[in-house]
Amino acid sequence: MSEEAASKSGVEAEVKQFVTEIQRLREEVAKMIVGQTEIVEGVITCLLANGHALLEGVPGLGKTMLVRTLAEAVTLNFSRVQFTPDLMPADILGTNMIQEDESGQKKYEFQQGPIFCNILLADEINRATPKTQSALLEAMQEKSVTVANETFHLEPPFFVMATQNPLEMEGTYPLPEAQLDRFMFKLMVNFPSREDMHNILDRTTRSEQPQVEPVIDGPKIVKLRELVRQVPVAQQVQDYAIRVLEATHLDTAESLPVTKKYLRFGASPRGAQSMLLGAKIKALLDGRFSASCEDIRAVAPACLRHRLILNFEGEAEGVGTDDIIGEILNLVPEHKE
Amino acid sequence: MNDLQQLQSLLRRTKLRIRLQLMLERATTAAVVALALVIVALFFYKSRSIGLDGMKLMASLSGLMILAGAVWGLLTPVKPRYVLKRLDLANQTRDALGSAFDFVQRLPKDAEPDQKPFMEAQIRQASTLLGKIDHRTASRFRMPRDVPAVGVLMAAFLFFFAMMLPAPSSHASIPPPEKPAPKMQIDEDLYNEAIDDMHAVEDLAKHLKDKAMLEFLKEYKKLLSQLKKGQLTREEFERKYQALKKKYFSGLKQQMANAEKIKAQIHEVGKQLAKNKLTKKLGEALKKHDMDAARKELARLQKMLEKGKLNKWERKKLAKALKKAAKLLKNKDTKQLEQAIKKQLEKLKKKHNAKKNQVAKQRQKMKELKKQIDKLQKQIKKTSNPKKKRQLMRRLAQKKRSMRQMKRQFRKNKRQLDQLTRRQKQLQKQKRTLQTLSRAMKEAAKKLNRKKLDAKTKAALQKLMKQLQKYQRQAQRGSNRKGAQMTLKQLKELLKRLRNRKGRQKGRLSDYLKRARRGNKGAGKGCSSCKGTGKKKGGKGPCPSCGGSGRSGGLKPGGIGSGRRTGGLSRNRPGGKGGKGGKKWGKGHNPGTIKGRATDLGGKTVDKRVKGKHGAGPSEAQVFKGSADKGFSSRSYRKVFVQYKKIWQKVLNQEEIPPGYRYLIQRYFRLIKPR
C-alpha cells in the first residue's frame, strides 16, 4: 500500500476508532446516567479538549454520579472534594507533615491532597473562600502544585469538574470572571424529563444496580486529545468563530445592538479557543474531518455563557446570557465578504 | 484533479445562476426608477411642456438605465467562498465543500504536517459529495422583490398614457396670436421735463463745441420724441437706452477717476503757489479749481509785468514759484498717474487694434462679396436657361442677405472702433494734461528769469493761460458727460415711475381732498364773553373776544368745528364728522373755545442737536437780520429761484446721489419753479 493510500486509510480509521471509542464511553456512562446527553457530551468534550467543566444545577441531578461514572469508564483516578467555607488550600493541595521513618528519625514528608488525581470533582466550588478557590484554579491552569517551594506535577490527563448550586447563594463566594474563564464549558444541568424520571426510578430503586466497565484508559485519552488537535479548521469557519466572539464586545465592528444594550464585557480569546476545540471534537464525533460553522454554533452557548458579563440593565431586566448568545448566533452571518 | 475540475465546474454553474439572479434583481430595481422617470416625462409631454423628442430621449434614458442595471448585476463579482457557502447551506453538507476548497488552496504551502492527512481526508469526503450536490438548490430562482413596484408603476404608466390629458394632435395647432407688447408713452409734461433736464448739458456742449455730446443730445431727443408718440415698447426702449449708454458713456468712470486725480494734482500745485505772496490768488483759484479766476490772475500778473510794476526780485520770486509748481507736476504721483493712464491706453490700444483688424477684414470680405454679387448679376443677365437663372437668383438673394448682415455688423464694428478711437484720444489728452501744464509753467518761469522782458515772456504767460483754458474745457467736457449720463439714467427712472403714477395719483388726490374737508360746521353759538352783544363789559368799546360781531366761531355759517377724532393723525384716516351747523349767524363767540383746546404735551421731549456733514457742493445762505415788514418782497421769486437753480444743479452734478433720489429732488424743484 502506498504512503498516500496508507495515510488515507490511517486518518479515516483513526476517526472511525475515535467515534467508536467515544460511543462506547457514552454507552457506559448512559448505563448510570439517564438522559442528560448534552451534559455527558459536554463533559466528554471538555475531557478530550484538555479543558475543565463547570456544572450548574440543583442538588440531586446526578452531577457527582456523572463524574464518578465517567472516571470509572475511563479508568482514571477520581477524587471528590466538597467545598465548604472552612476548607483551606492545604486541604486540596496537600501539606508537609512530620513522618517518622523506620529508624525513628522524623522528617517532613509531603502528603498529597485530593487534587492529585486524574478526575477531580469540586463540589460547590462557590462555597469555598477565594483563597481556596484560587489554589484549585491555579492547579487547573498550571497542571502542577507548588508547596514549600517544591513543584509537583499532576499526572495527565487532569480534568476538573466543578459544580455550583444555583440555590442557597447567600454566604457563598461566587467565582470571579477571571476564574470562570478557566473553565472551558459551563453546562446547565436541568431537571430530567418525565420519561427520564421513569428511567431513573426504574434503575435506581431496584435491587439490581448497573455496573460500569472501563472502556478507555488515561493514555488513550491523551492520544485522543492529540487526534483532536490535528483536526483542521477552514479559514471561513475560524473567521466565523472570531466574528461571533467579536459580537459579544461593545466596541468592535461586529457588535450588535443587543450586546451594547445588555453586556458590560464580552468573552476573552479563551472563548474562541474553547469554541474551536469544541467544534473540532464535535466534527470528529460526527465522523467528519474538519469543523464547520454548525459545530461552532452548537458549542458556542456552553463556551460563552459564563464569559459574558451583564450590565445593570441586563441584570435588572433578568436577561440571560443564553438569550444574548442565541441572538448573536442568529444575527452574525456565517459568510461575510 | 478530476475532483477539482468537477468542483470548479460546479462553482461556475452556481456562479452563473447567482449572477443571473443578481442581474434580474438589479434590472428590476432600475426598471422602477426608469418607469418613474418615463411617467414624469409622459406627464410633461401630455401637458406640452416637452416635445416628442424630449419624450423619446427620456424613454431611451430609461431603457439604458434598465440595461445598465442588468449589466451591473451580471458583472458583480461573486466570490467562490460565497458560492460554496450557499452550496453547503442548501445541500446541508456542513461546510464540507467550503472547507475542502480552503484546504486545496492551503495544502501546497500553508498546511501543518499533522493536519495534512485530515485536510486530504476532508477533500476526499467533499469529492464524494460532489455527485450529490444540486447547484440549483443553492441558487433558486426567486421573484425579484421590486416586481410588485414595477407592476404598480406599469399600471400608472398605462393610466397616464390612456386616460389623462388628451394627446397632442398630429397637425400643429395655430398658436394664439401674440399680444403686442404695450408701448411706452410719456405725456407732454414729462416730455418737457426730460427736455428741460438736458438744457444745461446742451448749452455747455455747444459752448465747448463737444461734437460727441451734441450727437448724443440729438439721439436723446429723437428717443424722447419716439416715447412721446408711443412708438417704443419697453424692450425697444431698453435696447436703445443700452446702445446710447454704450456708445457715449463707456469708459466714463475711468475717465472721471483720472480727472479726479489730475484735479488733486492741480490742487497740490495751487497749495504750493498759494505759499508765495505774488501767486497767492493764483494758488487759491487753482485750489478751488476755478480756472477762470486763475487765468484772470495770470492776466493781471502779465499786465503788472508789462507796466513794470514788478521789480527784478519779484520777477525772480514769481519765476521760482512757477518753477516749483512745474516740478510738483512731475512728482511721483503724476508719474504713477501717467503710468496708470498709459496702461489703460495700452489695453485700449490692443482692443482698438483688434477691432481695426476686424473692421479691415470685414471690409475685405465685403469687397469680395460685392464682387461675387456683381459676377452673379452678370451671369443672371447672360443666362437664358430659366432653371439656371432661378438657381443663380437664389444664390444672389443669399449673397445679398449675407451682404446686409455683414454691412450691419460692419457698421456696428465701425461704431465700436470710433468709440475706441475717441476714448483713446480722451485718454491721451488726459495723459498729456499735467505734462503740458508743467512745461508751460516751466517755460513761463524761464522767460521771467531773463534780464529783459520781451514778447516771448508775454507769449509764455499766454501759453500758460491757454493751457489752463484747455484743461478747463477738458474738465468741463468730462463733467458735462457725467451730467448727460445722469440725465439719461433719470429718464429711465422717470419711465419707471410712469407705470405707477396714474394709479397712485388718484389715491393721493382723494386723500388730499378728504384732508381738506376736515373742519366742521360749528354749533353757531354766540360769544360767551359778551353774550352775543358784541360790546365790552361795561358797555364801552367792542368785545375783545369777538371783535364786536357777537359771533362765536368762524366767518362761515356754522363756524369752525373740531372734526378731528383722536387718533386721526395718519393722512389716510380722515377726522371725524362734526356736528350739523346752524342756519343763522351766530350771535357771539366764546373766547374760551376760539383758540381751541391747548395741545396736550403730555410726553416729555428732549432737544437734541444732530451734527451734520457739510457736503462737497456749494451752499448759499441768507441771514435775516431783522424781521420783514408787511408789504411786498424785496427780491423777485424768479431771481431767487434762478440763483438756487445753479446751486442745486451743481450739487446734483457733484454729489453721488442715487437716481431715485435725484429724480425726487429735481421734481421738487420743478414743482416750485416759477410759472
mmCIF file of C-alpha atoms in Angstrom, chain B residues 167 318 519 669 675:
data_model
loop_
_atom_site.group_PDB
_atom_site.id
_atom_site.type_symbol
_atom_site.label_atom_id
_atom_site.label_comp_id
_atom_site.label_asym_id
_atom_site.label_seq_id
_atom_site.Cartn_x
_atom_site.Cartn_y
_atom_site.Cartn_z
ATOM 1 C CA ALA B 167 -52.590 63.600 -26.669
ATOM 2 C CA LEU B 318 7.412 134.614 -9.397
ATOM 3 C CA GLY B 519 -63.175 121.272 9.727
ATOM 4 C CA PHE B 669 -37.524 121.998 -7.797
ATOM 5 C CA ARG B 675 -44.505 129.641 -13.958
#
